[in-house]
Backbone as CSV, one residue per row, in Angstrom:
resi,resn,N_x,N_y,N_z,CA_x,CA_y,CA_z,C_x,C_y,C_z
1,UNK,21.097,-4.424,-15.937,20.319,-3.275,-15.502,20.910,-2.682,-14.228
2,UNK,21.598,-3.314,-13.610,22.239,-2.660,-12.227,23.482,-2.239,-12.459
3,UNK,23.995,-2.139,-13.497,24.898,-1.581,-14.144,24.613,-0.091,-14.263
4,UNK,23.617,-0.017,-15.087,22.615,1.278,-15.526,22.373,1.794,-14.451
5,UNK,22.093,1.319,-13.203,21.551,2.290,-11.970,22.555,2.571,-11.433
6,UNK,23.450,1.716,-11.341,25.168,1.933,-10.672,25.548,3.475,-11.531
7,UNK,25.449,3.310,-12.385,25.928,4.282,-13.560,25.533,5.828,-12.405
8,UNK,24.206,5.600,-12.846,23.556,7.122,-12.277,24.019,7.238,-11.121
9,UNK,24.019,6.330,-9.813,23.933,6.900,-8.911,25.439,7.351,-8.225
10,UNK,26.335,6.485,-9.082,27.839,6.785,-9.314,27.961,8.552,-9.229
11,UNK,27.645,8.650,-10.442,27.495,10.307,-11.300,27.076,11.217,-10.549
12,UNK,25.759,10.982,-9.947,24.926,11.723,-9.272,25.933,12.063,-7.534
13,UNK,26.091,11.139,-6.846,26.599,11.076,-5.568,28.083,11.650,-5.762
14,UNK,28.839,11.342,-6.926,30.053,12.353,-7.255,30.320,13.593,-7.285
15,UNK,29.072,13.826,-8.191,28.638,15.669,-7.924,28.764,16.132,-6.884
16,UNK,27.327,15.581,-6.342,26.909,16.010,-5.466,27.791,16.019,-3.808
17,UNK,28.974,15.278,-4.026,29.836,15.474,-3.398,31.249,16.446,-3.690
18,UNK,30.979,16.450,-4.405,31.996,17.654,-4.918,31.616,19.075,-4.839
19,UNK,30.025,19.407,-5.117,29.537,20.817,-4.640,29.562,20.617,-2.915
20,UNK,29.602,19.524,-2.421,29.524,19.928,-0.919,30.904,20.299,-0.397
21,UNK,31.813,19.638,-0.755,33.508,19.865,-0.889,34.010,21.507,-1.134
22,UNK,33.221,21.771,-2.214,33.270,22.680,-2.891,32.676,23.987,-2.048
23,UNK,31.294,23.646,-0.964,30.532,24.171,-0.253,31.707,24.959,0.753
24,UNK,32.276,23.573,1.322,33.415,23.725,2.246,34.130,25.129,2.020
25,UNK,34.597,25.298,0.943,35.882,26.023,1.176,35.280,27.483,0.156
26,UNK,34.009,27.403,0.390,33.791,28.706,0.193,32.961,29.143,-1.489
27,UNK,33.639,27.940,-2.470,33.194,27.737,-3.760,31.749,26.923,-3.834
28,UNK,30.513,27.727,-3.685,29.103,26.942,-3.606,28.880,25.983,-5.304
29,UNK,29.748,26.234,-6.466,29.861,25.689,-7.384,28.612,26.938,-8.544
30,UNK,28.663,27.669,-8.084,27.483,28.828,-8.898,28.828,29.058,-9.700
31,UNK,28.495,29.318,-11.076,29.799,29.981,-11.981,30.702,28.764,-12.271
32,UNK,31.073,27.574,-11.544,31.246,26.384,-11.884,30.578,25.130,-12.647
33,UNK,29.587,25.125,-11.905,28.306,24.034,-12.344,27.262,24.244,-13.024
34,UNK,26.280,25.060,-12.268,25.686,26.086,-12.929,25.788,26.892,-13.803
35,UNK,24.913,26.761,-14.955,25.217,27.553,-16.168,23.697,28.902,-16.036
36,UNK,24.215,29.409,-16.203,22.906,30.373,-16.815,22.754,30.251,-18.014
37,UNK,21.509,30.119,-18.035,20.976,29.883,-19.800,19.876,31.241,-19.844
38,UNK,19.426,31.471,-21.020,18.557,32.376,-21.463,17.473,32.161,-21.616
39,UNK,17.120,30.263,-21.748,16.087,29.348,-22.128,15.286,29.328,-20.904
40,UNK,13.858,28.899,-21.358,13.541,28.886,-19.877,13.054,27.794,-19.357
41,UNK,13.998,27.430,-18.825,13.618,25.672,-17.991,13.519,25.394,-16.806
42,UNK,12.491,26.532,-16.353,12.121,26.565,-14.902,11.189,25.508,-14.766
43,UNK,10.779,24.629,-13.759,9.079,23.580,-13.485,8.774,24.678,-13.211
44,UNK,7.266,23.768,-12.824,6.090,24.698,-12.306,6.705,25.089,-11.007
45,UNK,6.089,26.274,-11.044,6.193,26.890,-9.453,7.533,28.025,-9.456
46,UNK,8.070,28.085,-10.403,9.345,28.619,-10.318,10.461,27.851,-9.925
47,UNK,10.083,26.854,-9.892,11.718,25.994,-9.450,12.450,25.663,-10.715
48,UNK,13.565,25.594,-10.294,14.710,25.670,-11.012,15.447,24.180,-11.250
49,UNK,14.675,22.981,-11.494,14.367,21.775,-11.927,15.574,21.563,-12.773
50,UNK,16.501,22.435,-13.638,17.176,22.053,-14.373,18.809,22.469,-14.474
51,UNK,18.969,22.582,-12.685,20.581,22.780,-12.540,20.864,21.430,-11.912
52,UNK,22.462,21.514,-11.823,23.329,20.884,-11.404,23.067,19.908,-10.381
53,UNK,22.337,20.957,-9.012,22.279,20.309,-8.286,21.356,19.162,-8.263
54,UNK,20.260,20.188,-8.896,18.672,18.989,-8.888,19.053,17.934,-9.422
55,UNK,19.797,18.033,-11.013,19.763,16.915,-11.641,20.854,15.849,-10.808
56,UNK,21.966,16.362,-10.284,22.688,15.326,-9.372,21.952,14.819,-8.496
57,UNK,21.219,15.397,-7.762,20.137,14.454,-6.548,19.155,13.459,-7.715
58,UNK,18.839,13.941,-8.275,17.743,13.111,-9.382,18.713,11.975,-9.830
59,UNK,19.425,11.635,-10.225,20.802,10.870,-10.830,20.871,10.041,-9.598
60,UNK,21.351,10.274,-8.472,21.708,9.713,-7.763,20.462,8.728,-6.750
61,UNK,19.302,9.591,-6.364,18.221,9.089,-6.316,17.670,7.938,-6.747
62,UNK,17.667,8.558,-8.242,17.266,7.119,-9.188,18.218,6.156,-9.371
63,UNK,19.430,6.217,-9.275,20.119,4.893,-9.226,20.116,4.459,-7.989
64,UNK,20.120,5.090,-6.823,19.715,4.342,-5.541,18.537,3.414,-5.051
65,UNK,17.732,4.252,-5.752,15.769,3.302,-5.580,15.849,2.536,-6.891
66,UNK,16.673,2.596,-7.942,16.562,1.541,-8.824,17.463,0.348,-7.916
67,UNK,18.878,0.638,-7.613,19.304,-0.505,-7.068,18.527,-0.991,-5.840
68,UNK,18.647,-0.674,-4.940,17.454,-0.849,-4.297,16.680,-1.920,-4.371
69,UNK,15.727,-1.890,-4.760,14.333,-2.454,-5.239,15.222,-3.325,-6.473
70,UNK,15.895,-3.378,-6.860,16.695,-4.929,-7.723,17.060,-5.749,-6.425
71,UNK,17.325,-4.547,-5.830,18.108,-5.769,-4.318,17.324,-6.850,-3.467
72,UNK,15.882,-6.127,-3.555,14.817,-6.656,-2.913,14.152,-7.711,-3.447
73,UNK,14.827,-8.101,-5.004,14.070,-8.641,-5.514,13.177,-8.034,-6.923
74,UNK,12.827,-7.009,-7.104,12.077,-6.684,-8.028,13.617,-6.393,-9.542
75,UNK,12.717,-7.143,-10.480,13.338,-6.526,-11.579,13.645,-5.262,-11.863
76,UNK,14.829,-5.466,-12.819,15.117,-3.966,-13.086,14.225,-3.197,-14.367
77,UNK,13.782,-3.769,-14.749,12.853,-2.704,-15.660,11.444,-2.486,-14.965
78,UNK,11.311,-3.274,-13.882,10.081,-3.196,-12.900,10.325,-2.012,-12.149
79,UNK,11.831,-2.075,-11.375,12.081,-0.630,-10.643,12.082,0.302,-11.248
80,UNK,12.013,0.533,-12.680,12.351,2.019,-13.422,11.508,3.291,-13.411
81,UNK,10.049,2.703,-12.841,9.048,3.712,-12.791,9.559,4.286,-11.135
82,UNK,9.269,3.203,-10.489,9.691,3.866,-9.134,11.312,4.579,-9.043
83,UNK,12.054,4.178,-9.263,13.201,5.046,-9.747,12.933,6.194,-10.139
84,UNK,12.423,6.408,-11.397,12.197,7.773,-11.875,10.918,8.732,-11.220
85,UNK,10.531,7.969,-10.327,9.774,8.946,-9.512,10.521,9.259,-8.357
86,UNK,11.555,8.223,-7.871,12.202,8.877,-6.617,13.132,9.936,-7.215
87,UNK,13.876,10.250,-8.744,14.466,11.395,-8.968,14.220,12.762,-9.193
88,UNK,12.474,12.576,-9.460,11.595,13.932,-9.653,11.153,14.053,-8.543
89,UNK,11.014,13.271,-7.013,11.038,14.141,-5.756,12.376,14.862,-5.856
90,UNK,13.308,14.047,-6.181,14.924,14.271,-5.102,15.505,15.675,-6.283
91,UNK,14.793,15.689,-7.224,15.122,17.175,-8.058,14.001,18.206,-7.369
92,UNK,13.258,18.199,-6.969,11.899,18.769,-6.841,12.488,19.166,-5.756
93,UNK,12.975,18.352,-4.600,13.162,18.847,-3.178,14.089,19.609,-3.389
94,UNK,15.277,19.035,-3.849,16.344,20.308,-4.021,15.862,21.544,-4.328
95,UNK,15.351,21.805,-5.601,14.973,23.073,-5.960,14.216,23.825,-5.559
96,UNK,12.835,23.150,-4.139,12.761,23.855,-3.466,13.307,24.372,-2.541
97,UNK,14.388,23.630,-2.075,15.053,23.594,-0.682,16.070,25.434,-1.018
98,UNK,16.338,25.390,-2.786,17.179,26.336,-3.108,16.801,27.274,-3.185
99,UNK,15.526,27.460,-3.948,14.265,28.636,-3.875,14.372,29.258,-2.010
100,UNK,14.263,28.165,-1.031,13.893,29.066,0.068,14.773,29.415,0.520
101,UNK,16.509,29.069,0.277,17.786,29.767,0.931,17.939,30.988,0.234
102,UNK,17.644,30.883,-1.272,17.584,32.413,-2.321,16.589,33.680,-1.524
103,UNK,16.068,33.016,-1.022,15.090,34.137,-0.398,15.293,34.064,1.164
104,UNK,16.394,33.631,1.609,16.528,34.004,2.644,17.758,35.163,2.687
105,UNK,19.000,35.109,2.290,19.237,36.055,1.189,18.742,37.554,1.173
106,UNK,17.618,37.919,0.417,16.414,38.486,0.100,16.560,40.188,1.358
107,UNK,17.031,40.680,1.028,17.054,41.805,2.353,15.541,42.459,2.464
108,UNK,14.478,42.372,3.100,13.838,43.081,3.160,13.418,43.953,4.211
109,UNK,14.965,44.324,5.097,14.360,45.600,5.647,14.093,46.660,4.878
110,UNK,13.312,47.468,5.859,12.669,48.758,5.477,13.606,50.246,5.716
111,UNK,12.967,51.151,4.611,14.052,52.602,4.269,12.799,53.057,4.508
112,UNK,13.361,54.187,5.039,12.117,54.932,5.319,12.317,56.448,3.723
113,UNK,13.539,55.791,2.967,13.783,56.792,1.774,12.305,56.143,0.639
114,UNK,12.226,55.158,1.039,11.310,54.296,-0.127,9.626,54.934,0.163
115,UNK,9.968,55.481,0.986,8.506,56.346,0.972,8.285,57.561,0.096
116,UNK,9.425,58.015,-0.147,9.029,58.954,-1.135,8.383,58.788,-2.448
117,UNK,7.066,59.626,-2.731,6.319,59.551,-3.489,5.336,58.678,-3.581
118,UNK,4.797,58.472,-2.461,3.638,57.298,-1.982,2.641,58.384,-1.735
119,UNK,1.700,57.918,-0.846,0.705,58.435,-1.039,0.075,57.708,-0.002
120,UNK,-0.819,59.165,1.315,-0.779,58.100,2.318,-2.076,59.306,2.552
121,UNK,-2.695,59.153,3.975,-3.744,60.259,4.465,-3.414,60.476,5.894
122,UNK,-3.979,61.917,5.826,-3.371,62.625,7.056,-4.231,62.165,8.303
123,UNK,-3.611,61.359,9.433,-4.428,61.041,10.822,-4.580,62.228,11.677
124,UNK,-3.291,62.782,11.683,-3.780,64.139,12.815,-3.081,65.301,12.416
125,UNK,-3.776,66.450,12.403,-3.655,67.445,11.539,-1.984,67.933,11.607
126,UNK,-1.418,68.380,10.338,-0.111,68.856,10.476,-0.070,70.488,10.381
127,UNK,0.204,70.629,11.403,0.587,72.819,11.151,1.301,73.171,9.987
128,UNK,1.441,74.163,10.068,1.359,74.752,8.452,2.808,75.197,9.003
129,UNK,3.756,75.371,7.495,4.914,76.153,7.449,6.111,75.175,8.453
130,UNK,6.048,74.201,8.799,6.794,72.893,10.034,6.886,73.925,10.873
131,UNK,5.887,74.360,11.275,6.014,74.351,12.881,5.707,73.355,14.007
132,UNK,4.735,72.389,13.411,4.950,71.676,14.321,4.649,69.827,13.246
133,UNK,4.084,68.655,14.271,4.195,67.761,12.988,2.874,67.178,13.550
134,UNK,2.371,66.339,12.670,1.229,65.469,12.496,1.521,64.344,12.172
135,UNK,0.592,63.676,11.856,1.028,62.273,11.672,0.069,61.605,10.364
136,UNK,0.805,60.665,9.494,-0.137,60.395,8.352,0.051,58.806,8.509
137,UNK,-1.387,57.940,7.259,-0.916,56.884,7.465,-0.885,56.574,5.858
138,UNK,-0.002,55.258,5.915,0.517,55.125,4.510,0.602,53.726,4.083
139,UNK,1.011,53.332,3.371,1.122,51.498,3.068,2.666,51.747,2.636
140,UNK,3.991,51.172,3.385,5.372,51.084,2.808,5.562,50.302,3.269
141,UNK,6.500,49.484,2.326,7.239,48.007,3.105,6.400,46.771,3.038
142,UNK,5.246,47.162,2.152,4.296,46.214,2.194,3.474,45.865,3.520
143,UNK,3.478,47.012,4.712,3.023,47.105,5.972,1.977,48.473,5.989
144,UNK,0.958,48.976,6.686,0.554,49.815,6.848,1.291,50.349,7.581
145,UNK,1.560,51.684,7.810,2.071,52.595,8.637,1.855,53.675,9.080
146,UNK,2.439,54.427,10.254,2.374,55.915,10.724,3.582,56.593,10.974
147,UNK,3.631,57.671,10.045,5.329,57.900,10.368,4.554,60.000,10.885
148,UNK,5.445,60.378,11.777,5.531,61.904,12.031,5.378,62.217,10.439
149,UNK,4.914,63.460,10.590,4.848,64.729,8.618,4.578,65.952,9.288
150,UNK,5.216,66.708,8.257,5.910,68.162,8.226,5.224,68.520,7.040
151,UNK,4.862,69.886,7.105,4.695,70.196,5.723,4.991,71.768,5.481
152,UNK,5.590,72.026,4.154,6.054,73.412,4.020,4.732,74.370,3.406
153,UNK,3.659,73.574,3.338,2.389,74.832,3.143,1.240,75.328,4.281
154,UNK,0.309,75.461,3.749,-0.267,75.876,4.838,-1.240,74.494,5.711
155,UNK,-1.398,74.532,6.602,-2.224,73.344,7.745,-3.036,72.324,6.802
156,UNK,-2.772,71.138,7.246,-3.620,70.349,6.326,-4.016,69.036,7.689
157,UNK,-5.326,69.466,7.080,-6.323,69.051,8.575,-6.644,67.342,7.924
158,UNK,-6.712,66.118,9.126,-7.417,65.213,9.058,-7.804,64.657,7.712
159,UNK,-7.698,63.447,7.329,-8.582,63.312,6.387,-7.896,63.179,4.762
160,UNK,-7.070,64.581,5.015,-6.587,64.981,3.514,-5.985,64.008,2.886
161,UNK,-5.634,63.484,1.863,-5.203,62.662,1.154,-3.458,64.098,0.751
162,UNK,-2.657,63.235,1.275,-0.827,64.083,0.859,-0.497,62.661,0.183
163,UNK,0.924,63.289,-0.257,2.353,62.412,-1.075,3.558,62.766,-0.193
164,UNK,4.240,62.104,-0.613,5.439,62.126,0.447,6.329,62.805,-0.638
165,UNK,7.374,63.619,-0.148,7.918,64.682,-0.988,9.474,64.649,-0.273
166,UNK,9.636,64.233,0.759,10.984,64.226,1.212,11.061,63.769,2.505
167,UNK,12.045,63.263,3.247,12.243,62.556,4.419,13.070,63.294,5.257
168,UNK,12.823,63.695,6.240,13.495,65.053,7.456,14.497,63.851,8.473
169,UNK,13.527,63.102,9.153,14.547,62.044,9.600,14.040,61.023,9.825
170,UNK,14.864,59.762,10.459,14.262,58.607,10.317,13.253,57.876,10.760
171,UNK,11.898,59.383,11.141,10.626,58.483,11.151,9.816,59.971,11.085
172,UNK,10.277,61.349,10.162,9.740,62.147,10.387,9.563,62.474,8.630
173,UNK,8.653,62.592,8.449,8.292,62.679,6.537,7.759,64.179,5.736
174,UNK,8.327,64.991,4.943,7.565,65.956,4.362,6.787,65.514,3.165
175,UNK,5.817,65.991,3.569,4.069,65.881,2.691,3.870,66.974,2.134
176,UNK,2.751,67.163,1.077,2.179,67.694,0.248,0.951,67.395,-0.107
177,UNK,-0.113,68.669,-0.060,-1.566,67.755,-0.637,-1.566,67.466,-1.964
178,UNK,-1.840,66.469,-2.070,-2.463,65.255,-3.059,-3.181,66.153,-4.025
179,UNK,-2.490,66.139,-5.539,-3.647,67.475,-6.137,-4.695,66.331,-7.367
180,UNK,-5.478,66.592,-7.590,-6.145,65.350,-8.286,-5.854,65.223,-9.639
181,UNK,-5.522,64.432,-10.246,-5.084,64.504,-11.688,-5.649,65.107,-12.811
182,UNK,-7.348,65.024,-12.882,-8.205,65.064,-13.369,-8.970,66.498,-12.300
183,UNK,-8.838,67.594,-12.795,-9.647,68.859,-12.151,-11.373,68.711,-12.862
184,UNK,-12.237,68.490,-12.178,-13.626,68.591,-12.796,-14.300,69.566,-12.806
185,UNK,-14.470,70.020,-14.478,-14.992,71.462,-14.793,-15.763,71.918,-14.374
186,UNK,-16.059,73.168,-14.116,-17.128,73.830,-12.849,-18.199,74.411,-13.698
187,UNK,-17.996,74.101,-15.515,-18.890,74.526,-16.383,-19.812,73.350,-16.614
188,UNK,-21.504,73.464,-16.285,-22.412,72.159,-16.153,-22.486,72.496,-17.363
189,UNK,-22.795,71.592,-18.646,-23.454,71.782,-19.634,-24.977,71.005,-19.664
């Protein structure tokens, strides 16, 4: 049986030294190791439980806490539960550990172009024809906001519900009132 754990943790610690090697010089082993599949063998949570890396930490894991715990004394078909639970942390951790570098990654600054066609309400009144500007507030970026607005019609006071229609500069916005989708007929029956 310590053959069998030798086995894994052989395999596992080989890898897993070879993507770090590999780390080194620039090759993270994506397009090497990693396969993309079409299947979907994500765990719960969105982790990604079934690459390279996880399964090398899992491999290596479990032949470590299997040898281990033979070393201490406990049989080897006694260590196999605890083994295979130390490889579903040591896959589990990886794949979270990978999930949170993927999203670090993740660019989420803010464009103030991504406002176009939102839909925000006017805080302080904007003059008519851009003569002068007002200010609206809006939800972009997943933040509430207040950016300067311009508008090419006539004054639109407080209150009004506009759309964003074009961006003048990088914190100054042209608006439009908000026309309602649904006009409600002025005929009562």
């Amino acid at each position: 049986m310590a053959t069998f754990y030798l086995t894994f943790l052989t395999l596992g610690a080989v890898v897993l030294a070879l993507q770090f090697v590999l780390g080194l010089f620039g090759a993270d082993g994506e397009g090497v190791f990693d396969a993309d599949t079409d299947a979907d063998l994500h765990g719960a949570d969105g982790l990604d439980l079934f690459t390279v890396r996880a399964l090398s930490a899992a491999a290596a894991f479990f032949g470590l806490t299997g040898l281990g715990l033979m070393r201490v004394g406990l049989a080897g078909w006694l260590a196999l539960p605890f083994a295979l639970a130390a490889g579903l942390v040591a896959a589990v951790g990886v794949a979270a550990m990978m999930r949170a570098m993927k999203r670090l990654e993740q660019d989420r600054s803010f464009r103030i172009e991504s406002t176009i066609g939102l839909s925000g309400t006017v805080a302080l009144g904007i003059p008519a024809a851009r003569s002068g500007a007002g200010k609206i507030h809006l939800v972009a970026g997943e933040r509430f906001q207040e950016f300067d607005a311009v508008t090419a019609e006539d004054a639109i006071p407080s209150g009004t519900e506009v759309h964003v229609i074009d961006v003048v500069s990088s914190d100054t916005l042209v608006v439009a009132r908000r026309l309602p989708l649904f006009e409600e007929p002025n005929d009562p029956r």
